[in-house]
Short mmCIF file of C-alpha atoms in Angstrom, two decimals:
data_model
loop_
_atom_site.label_atom_id
_atom_site.label_comp_id
_atom_site.label_asym_id
_atom_site.label_seq_id
_atom_site.Cartn_x
_atom_site.Cartn_y
_atom_site.Cartn_z
CA MET A 1 -16.13 14.79 -12.76
CA LEU A 2 -13.90 11.96 -10.75
CA VAL A 3 -11.89 14.65 -9.40
CA HIS A 4 -14.61 16.02 -7.97
CA ILE A 5 -15.37 12.99 -6.42
CA SER A 6 -12.21 12.90 -5.39
CA ASN A 7 -12.59 16.31 -3.48
CA TRP A 8 -15.59 14.70 -1.42
CA ILE A 9 -14.90 11.54 -0.28
CA ILE A 10 -12.74 12.91 2.58
CA PRO A 11 -14.98 15.20 3.59
CA LEU A 12 -17.71 12.64 3.75
CA ILE A 13 -15.94 9.82 5.66
CA ILE A 14 -15.04 12.64 8.73
CA LEU A 15 -18.47 13.74 8.59
CA THR A 16 -20.09 10.44 8.83
CA VAL A 17 -17.40 9.25 11.36
CA LEU A 18 -18.53 12.50 13.79
CA LEU A 19 -22.11 12.64 13.43
CA TYR A 20 -22.10 8.60 13.84
CA GLY A 21 -19.81 8.60 16.75
CA THR A 22 -21.80 11.35 18.79
CA TYR A 23 -24.59 9.41 17.61
CA LYS A 24 -23.50 6.07 19.18
CA ARG A 25 -22.23 8.55 21.79
CA VAL A 26 -18.29 8.31 22.14
CA PRO A 27 -16.73 10.49 24.15
CA THR A 28 -15.39 12.43 20.50
CA TYR A 29 -12.30 14.36 21.42
CA GLU A 30 -11.29 11.97 23.92
CA THR A 31 -11.21 8.95 21.48
CA PHE A 32 -9.60 11.10 18.69
CA VAL A 33 -6.41 12.73 20.84
CA GLU A 34 -6.12 9.05 22.19
CA GLY A 35 -6.61 7.39 18.30
CA GLY A 36 -3.94 10.51 17.35
CA LYS A 37 -1.00 9.54 19.60
CA GLU A 38 -0.56 6.32 18.12
CA GLY A 39 0.12 8.40 14.56
CA VAL A 40 2.65 10.64 16.26
CA LYS A 41 4.71 7.50 17.36
CA MET A 42 3.96 6.25 13.89
CA ALA A 43 5.18 8.95 12.14
CA VAL A 44 8.55 8.61 14.50
CA SER A 45 9.37 5.33 13.75
CA LEU A 46 8.95 5.91 10.41
CA LEU A 47 11.72 8.31 10.38
CA PRO A 48 14.68 6.68 10.17
CA PHE A 49 13.36 4.03 7.48
CA LEU A 50 12.43 7.21 5.40
CA LEU A 51 15.88 8.85 5.99
CA GLY A 52 17.90 6.03 5.47
CA MET A 53 16.26 5.42 2.12
CA ILE A 54 15.59 8.76 0.66
CA VAL A 55 19.47 9.48 1.18
CA SER A 56 20.25 6.69 -1.01
CA ILE A 57 17.76 6.93 -3.48
CA SER A 58 18.79 10.49 -3.24
CA ILE A 59 22.39 9.66 -4.18
CA PHE A 60 21.46 7.37 -6.98
CA ARG A 61 19.66 10.08 -8.52
CA ALA A 62 22.63 13.05 -8.14
CA SER A 63 24.56 10.56 -9.48
CA GLY A 64 23.41 10.96 -12.89
CA ALA A 65 22.98 7.02 -12.57
CA LEU A 66 19.00 7.05 -12.32
CA ASP A 67 18.95 9.41 -15.30
CA ALA A 68 21.16 6.86 -17.75
CA PHE A 69 19.16 3.26 -16.28
CA VAL A 70 15.80 5.47 -17.45
CA ASN A 71 17.53 6.69 -20.72
CA LEU A 72 18.77 2.62 -21.43
CA ILE A 73 14.97 1.26 -20.94
CA ASP A 74 13.09 4.33 -22.61
CA PRO A 75 13.20 3.34 -26.44
CA VAL A 76 11.59 -0.29 -25.27
CA LEU A 77 8.60 1.18 -22.95
CA SER A 78 8.31 4.64 -25.55
CA ILE A 79 6.69 2.06 -27.41
CA PHE A 80 3.71 0.86 -24.76
CA ASN A 81 3.64 4.53 -23.90
CA ILE A 82 5.07 4.11 -20.56
CA PRO A 83 7.06 6.68 -19.28
CA SER A 84 10.21 5.19 -18.31
CA GLU A 85 10.67 7.58 -14.78
CA ILE A 86 8.39 5.07 -13.35
CA VAL A 87 10.26 2.00 -13.81
CA PRO A 88 12.28 1.99 -10.42
CA LEU A 89 8.89 2.40 -8.14
CA ALA A 90 7.08 0.02 -10.51
CA ILE A 91 9.64 -2.52 -9.59
CA THR A 92 10.35 -2.20 -6.02
CA ARG A 93 6.50 -1.69 -5.09
CA PRO A 94 6.18 -5.24 -4.26
CA ILE A 95 9.73 -6.07 -2.76
CA SER A 96 9.73 -2.87 0.12
CA GLY A 97 7.39 -0.38 1.14
CA THR A 98 9.77 1.98 2.68
CA ALA A 99 11.90 1.98 -0.27
CA SER A 100 9.22 2.38 -2.90
CA LEU A 101 7.36 5.26 -0.62
CA SER A 102 11.14 6.73 -0.92
CA ILE A 103 11.16 6.47 -4.85
CA ALA A 104 7.43 7.71 -5.07
CA THR A 105 8.35 10.78 -3.06
CA ASP A 106 11.41 11.01 -4.88
CA LEU A 107 9.10 11.14 -8.75
CA ILE A 108 6.79 13.76 -6.54
CA LYS A 109 9.21 16.26 -5.41
CA THR A 110 11.39 16.18 -8.87
CA GLU A 111 8.64 16.03 -11.65
CA GLY A 112 5.76 17.61 -9.07
CA PRO A 113 2.85 16.44 -7.66
CA ASP A 114 0.50 17.51 -10.22
CA SER A 115 2.13 16.41 -13.42
CA PHE A 116 0.98 13.50 -14.85
CA ILE A 117 4.35 11.02 -13.67
CA GLY A 118 3.39 12.70 -9.99
CA GLN A 119 -0.04 11.31 -9.93
CA LEU A 120 1.00 8.31 -11.36
CA ALA A 121 3.48 7.78 -8.53
CA SER A 122 0.71 8.54 -6.14
CA THR A 123 -1.68 5.90 -7.30
CA MET A 124 0.90 3.14 -7.92
CA GLN A 125 2.03 3.50 -4.21
CA GLY A 126 -1.58 4.07 -2.29
CA SER A 127 -3.57 1.13 -4.70
CA THR A 128 -1.14 -2.47 -3.50
CA ASP A 129 0.86 -3.17 -0.44
CA THR A 130 4.18 -4.91 -0.49
CA THR A 131 4.07 -8.24 -1.21
CA LEU A 132 7.26 -9.51 0.28
CA TYR A 133 6.18 -8.06 3.59
CA VAL A 134 2.78 -9.48 3.56
CA LEU A 135 3.60 -13.32 3.23
CA THR A 136 6.93 -12.73 5.45
CA VAL A 137 4.80 -11.97 8.29
CA TYR A 138 1.47 -13.63 8.05
CA PHE A 139 2.86 -16.42 7.10
CA GLY A 140 6.35 -16.11 9.56
CA ALA A 141 3.66 -15.35 12.66
CA VAL A 142 1.80 -18.73 11.94
CA GLY A 143 4.90 -21.02 10.88
CA ILE A 144 3.86 -21.77 7.43
CA ARG A 145 6.79 -23.54 6.04
CA LYS A 146 5.01 -24.47 2.13
CA MET A 147 3.84 -21.14 0.87
CA GLY A 148 2.04 -22.71 -2.28
CA ASP A 149 1.11 -20.65 -5.04
CA ALA A 150 0.76 -17.12 -2.37
CA LEU A 151 3.85 -15.78 -4.06
CA LYS A 152 3.09 -16.19 -7.55
CA VAL A 153 0.05 -14.90 -6.88
CA GLY A 154 0.78 -11.95 -4.33
CA LEU A 155 3.57 -10.92 -7.12
CA LEU A 156 1.19 -11.07 -10.39
CA ALA A 157 -1.59 -9.03 -8.57
CA ASP A 158 1.05 -6.64 -8.37
CA PHE A 159 1.85 -6.65 -11.69
CA VAL A 160 -1.87 -6.51 -12.64
CA GLY A 161 -1.86 -3.38 -10.23
CA ILE A 162 0.93 -1.58 -12.01
CA ILE A 163 -0.65 -1.94 -15.48
CA ALA A 164 -4.19 -0.96 -13.53
CA SER A 165 -2.50 2.34 -12.31
CA LEU A 166 -0.96 3.32 -15.36
CA VAL A 167 -4.61 2.86 -17.52
CA VAL A 168 -6.39 4.37 -14.75
CA CYS A 169 -4.06 7.24 -14.83
CA TYR A 170 -4.22 7.61 -18.48
CA LEU A 171 -7.77 7.55 -18.36
CA ILE A 172 -8.43 10.14 -15.42
CA PHE A 173 -5.74 12.44 -15.79
CA GLY A 174 -4.66 11.96 -19.10
CA SER A 175 -1.89 13.81 -20.96
CA MET B 1 16.06 -8.07 0.38
CA VAL B 2 15.88 -4.37 1.52
CA ASN B 3 19.51 -4.33 2.41
CA ILE B 4 20.54 -5.01 -1.06
CA ILE B 5 18.51 -2.55 -2.35
CA TRP B 6 19.65 0.08 -0.01
CA VAL B 7 23.54 -0.83 -0.36
CA ALA B 8 22.86 -1.11 -4.36
CA LEU B 9 21.34 2.21 -4.91
CA ALA B 10 23.80 4.32 -2.71
CA ALA B 11 27.13 2.43 -3.86
CA ILE B 12 26.00 2.76 -7.00
CA GLY B 13 25.20 5.87 -7.34
CA ILE B 14 28.83 6.67 -5.60
CA ILE B 15 30.59 4.44 -8.28
CA TYR B 16 28.79 6.01 -11.21
CA ALA B 17 29.37 9.65 -9.50
CA PHE B 18 33.23 9.12 -9.82
CA PHE B 19 32.80 8.23 -13.27
CA ASN B 20 30.44 10.76 -14.10
CA GLY B 21 32.15 13.43 -12.50
CA THR B 22 29.22 14.22 -10.21
CA ILE B 23 30.68 13.63 -6.76
CA GLU B 24 29.65 17.60 -5.91
CA GLU B 25 25.99 16.92 -6.65
CA VAL B 26 26.45 13.67 -4.74
CA ASN B 27 28.14 15.42 -1.65
CA GLU B 28 25.03 18.19 -1.50
CA VAL B 29 22.74 15.80 -1.66
CA ILE B 30 23.57 13.55 1.08
CA PHE B 31 22.96 16.09 3.50
CA SER B 32 19.61 17.85 2.13
CA SER B 33 18.23 15.21 1.26
CA ALA B 34 18.40 13.92 4.86
CA GLN B 35 17.13 17.04 5.96
CA ASP B 36 13.94 16.62 3.43
CA ALA B 37 13.13 13.21 5.10
CA VAL B 38 13.23 14.87 8.30
CA ALA B 39 10.77 17.40 6.75
CA LEU B 40 8.67 15.13 5.63
CA THR B 41 8.44 13.01 8.75
CA ILE B 42 6.91 16.31 9.97
CA SER B 43 4.33 16.61 7.76
CA LEU B 44 3.14 12.99 7.84
CA VAL B 45 2.76 13.86 11.59
CA SER B 46 -0.03 15.96 10.76
CA VAL B 47 -1.83 13.52 8.95
CA LEU B 48 -1.41 10.50 10.50
CA VAL B 49 -2.63 12.23 13.74
CA PHE B 50 -5.89 13.76 12.49
CA TRP B 51 -6.47 10.49 10.38
CA LEU B 52 -5.65 7.73 13.53
CA GLY B 53 -6.98 10.16 15.85
CA LEU B 54 -10.73 9.89 13.34
CA MET B 55 -10.25 6.41 12.75
CA ARG B 56 -10.08 5.92 16.46
CA ILE B 57 -13.88 7.00 16.56
CA ALA B 58 -14.96 4.78 14.09
CA GLU B 59 -13.59 1.90 15.75
CA LYS B 60 -15.46 2.95 19.16
CA ALA B 61 -18.64 3.66 17.35
CA GLY B 62 -19.09 0.40 15.34
CA LEU B 63 -18.75 1.35 12.26
CA LEU B 64 -15.67 -1.20 11.92
CA GLU B 65 -18.10 -4.13 12.52
CA LYS B 66 -20.66 -2.35 10.61
CA LEU B 67 -19.12 -2.43 7.46
CA ALA B 68 -18.05 -6.43 8.65
CA HIS B 69 -21.24 -7.02 7.99
CA LEU B 70 -22.22 -5.50 5.43
CA PHE B 71 -19.19 -7.30 3.34
CA LYS B 72 -19.93 -11.03 4.93
CA PRO B 73 -22.19 -12.22 2.11
CA VAL B 74 -19.53 -11.55 -0.73
CA PHE B 75 -16.77 -12.94 2.26
CA THR B 76 -18.29 -16.32 2.66
CA ARG B 77 -18.03 -17.06 -1.34
CA LEU B 78 -14.43 -16.46 -1.35
CA PHE B 79 -13.81 -18.35 1.31
CA PRO B 80 -15.83 -21.53 0.67
CA GLU B 81 -13.95 -23.42 3.21
CA ILE B 82 -14.39 -21.32 6.39
CA PRO B 83 -17.82 -21.62 7.58
CA ALA B 84 -19.69 -18.18 7.75
CA ASN B 85 -19.82 -17.98 11.35
CA HIS B 86 -16.09 -19.13 12.64
CA PRO B 87 -14.39 -17.02 14.06
CA ALA B 88 -11.88 -16.95 11.28
CA MET B 89 -14.58 -15.30 9.26
CA GLY B 90 -14.68 -12.64 11.74
CA TYR B 91 -11.31 -11.71 11.78
CA ILE B 92 -10.67 -11.74 8.26
CA LEU B 93 -13.49 -9.43 8.12
CA SER B 94 -12.57 -6.79 10.62
CA ASN B 95 -8.86 -7.31 9.03
CA PHE B 96 -11.01 -6.13 5.45
CA SER B 97 -11.90 -3.22 7.33
CA ALA B 98 -9.07 -2.12 8.63
CA ASN B 99 -7.31 -2.14 5.71
CA LEU B 100 -10.22 0.02 4.08
CA PHE B 101 -9.96 2.94 6.20
CA GLY B 102 -6.01 2.86 6.05
CA LEU B 103 -5.50 1.51 9.30
CA GLY B 104 -2.38 -0.82 8.75
CA ASN B 105 -1.22 -0.47 12.30
CA ALA B 106 -4.90 -2.41 13.56
CA ALA B 107 -4.99 -4.61 10.30
CA THR B 108 -1.76 -6.77 11.07
CA PRO B 109 -2.72 -8.55 14.20
CA LEU B 110 -6.13 -8.97 12.62
CA GLY B 111 -4.81 -10.71 10.15
CA ILE B 112 -2.28 -12.96 12.05
CA LYS B 113 -5.40 -13.98 14.42
CA ALA B 114 -6.84 -14.68 11.08
CA MET B 115 -4.24 -16.75 9.81
CA HIS B 116 -4.26 -18.66 13.23
CA GLU B 117 -7.69 -19.45 13.05
CA MET B 118 -7.26 -20.51 9.02
CA LYS B 119 -4.54 -23.08 10.36
CA LYS B 120 -6.67 -24.24 12.98
CA LEU B 121 -9.22 -25.52 10.29
CA ASN B 122 -6.43 -26.98 7.88
CA ASN B 123 -5.37 -29.17 11.22
CA ASP B 124 -2.44 -27.31 11.92
CA SER B 125 -0.54 -28.01 8.80
CA GLU B 126 2.84 -26.18 7.99
CA VAL B 127 1.10 -25.40 4.41
CA ALA B 128 -0.64 -22.69 3.14
CA SER B 129 -4.10 -23.81 2.63
CA ARG B 130 -6.51 -22.36 -0.03
CA SER B 131 -8.12 -19.43 2.29
CA MET B 132 -4.85 -18.72 3.38
CA ILE B 133 -3.45 -17.96 0.03
CA THR B 134 -6.88 -15.98 -1.12
CA PHE B 135 -6.67 -14.24 1.86
CA LEU B 136 -3.28 -13.17 1.47
CA ALA B 137 -4.33 -12.20 -2.05
CA LEU B 138 -6.36 -9.92 -0.84
CA ASN B 139 -3.74 -8.23 1.50
CA THR B 140 -1.00 -7.58 -1.21
CA SER B 141 -3.73 -6.12 -3.40
CA SER B 142 -4.58 -3.78 -0.21
CA VAL B 143 -8.30 -1.80 -0.93
CA THR B 144 -7.67 1.35 0.43
CA LEU B 145 -10.27 4.68 0.69
CA VAL B 146 -7.95 7.02 1.76
CA PRO B 147 -4.06 6.82 0.87
CA THR B 148 -3.22 9.15 3.81
CA THR B 149 0.31 8.71 3.02
CA ILE B 150 0.70 9.99 -0.12
CA ILE B 151 -1.72 12.81 0.41
CA ALA B 152 0.88 13.83 3.20
CA ILE B 153 3.54 13.57 0.81
CA ARG B 154 1.99 15.74 -1.85
CA MET B 155 0.85 18.56 0.31
CA GLN B 156 4.60 18.54 1.46
CA TYR B 157 5.65 19.49 -2.32
CA ASP B 158 2.88 22.46 -2.88
CA SER B 159 0.18 20.17 -4.63
CA MET B 160 -2.43 21.96 -5.91
CA ALA B 161 -5.01 19.07 -5.40
CA PRO B 162 -3.40 16.59 -2.61
CA THR B 163 -6.60 14.75 -2.83
CA GLU B 164 -7.37 13.98 -6.12
CA ILE B 165 -5.23 10.82 -6.59
CA VAL B 166 -8.14 9.38 -4.51
CA SER B 167 -10.51 8.45 -6.81
CA SER B 168 -7.82 7.21 -9.31
CA THR B 169 -6.23 5.08 -6.51
CA ILE B 170 -9.53 3.57 -5.37
CA ILE B 171 -10.40 2.71 -9.09
CA ALA B 172 -6.42 0.86 -9.74
CA THR B 173 -6.71 -0.55 -5.81
CA LEU B 174 -10.13 -2.14 -7.02
CA ILE B 175 -8.99 -3.79 -10.36
CA SER B 176 -6.03 -5.22 -8.56
CA THR B 177 -7.88 -6.43 -5.73
CA VAL B 178 -10.56 -7.80 -8.64
CA GLY B 179 -7.46 -9.42 -10.28
CA ALA B 180 -6.00 -10.86 -7.46
CA ILE B 181 -8.99 -12.82 -6.86
CA MET B 182 -9.09 -14.21 -10.52
CA ILE B 183 -5.22 -15.08 -10.23
CA ASP B 184 -6.08 -16.65 -6.83
CA ARG B 185 -8.82 -18.66 -8.31
CA TYR B 186 -6.64 -19.84 -11.48
CA PHE B 187 -4.02 -21.32 -9.36
CA TYR B 188 -6.18 -22.68 -6.94
CA TYR B 189 -8.43 -24.73 -10.32
CA ARG B 190 -4.53 -25.38 -11.84
CA ARG B 191 -4.29 -27.40 -8.48
CA GLN B 192 -7.24 -29.26 -8.79
CA ARG B 193 -6.82 -30.26 -12.05
CA SER B 194 -3.05 -31.53 -11.19
CA LEU B 195 -4.61 -33.82 -8.14
CA ILE B 196 -6.74 -35.34 -10.30
#
């Protein structure tokens, strides 16, 4: 059921935007092209970040160190029914956007996008943002020196997000 | 922090390979994974161009403002210290709408403007105000309707249903956002109590 809704969300958004844009007399195609140029810039500027991080993570995996780490924590996590492969992603998600994106990519590639781990990694990566980045950018830009409880609140919210991804994925894709 | 993660992953990997006898695999993967990253970026171009192009239309047609208007009643309750018609509220709402559509690049400058206005409301203090912490909690749990980057990655690795994670992502993001708001409130009342 929910999987079917998923398939409808994107086409419906596209339809709404195109029809509403036409109704509001926006030069739709020209505007599309103009906005699309930004997409090219964005993807290209992402390349060095992704490449560096993916190479580093691939070395870590190919050496066998990742498997060793996963095997080490597996006995504890299997009690809670948590797949240990997901732990590196859960740890890096609040710290670095590119690192977690690279780890999610690595998981999707090695475990397969339609495997449970692949679906879980996709959900986890998409459902929260990088707390440390948001804090640095927003507080840094306006010169806030005392963050108060912001870091604690952000990290706790990330923890909730990670648990939520796990539970939701078990319920929807459950294996 | 990123620097440490980056170096640690590669360094531990190489040292571990030395003891584990997997140096050949490591050698191979250094170049093949770099190539993978380039292929991945190219597949990202397709989705990002399409989505950002479409969202530019939504922006010009005024859909973002419409959405902001829709959420206003909720946000005046979330930010009781900001007057409903203060510019800070406007920026917070447009930042939220931009995030909703996955327009991270458009959302950031709006968010910074919102922070500026909130700082003015807080007598230009260097201490984070209650509203600022709520705003950051909202932003770090990021409500997104369409996780475009992840969909592109799933397509790149031949997913049978690249978009099937949309509903799970939306539900998870809603839970984490509600969680963030509740945690934020908890810490706020705790601060209040300690003042007494």
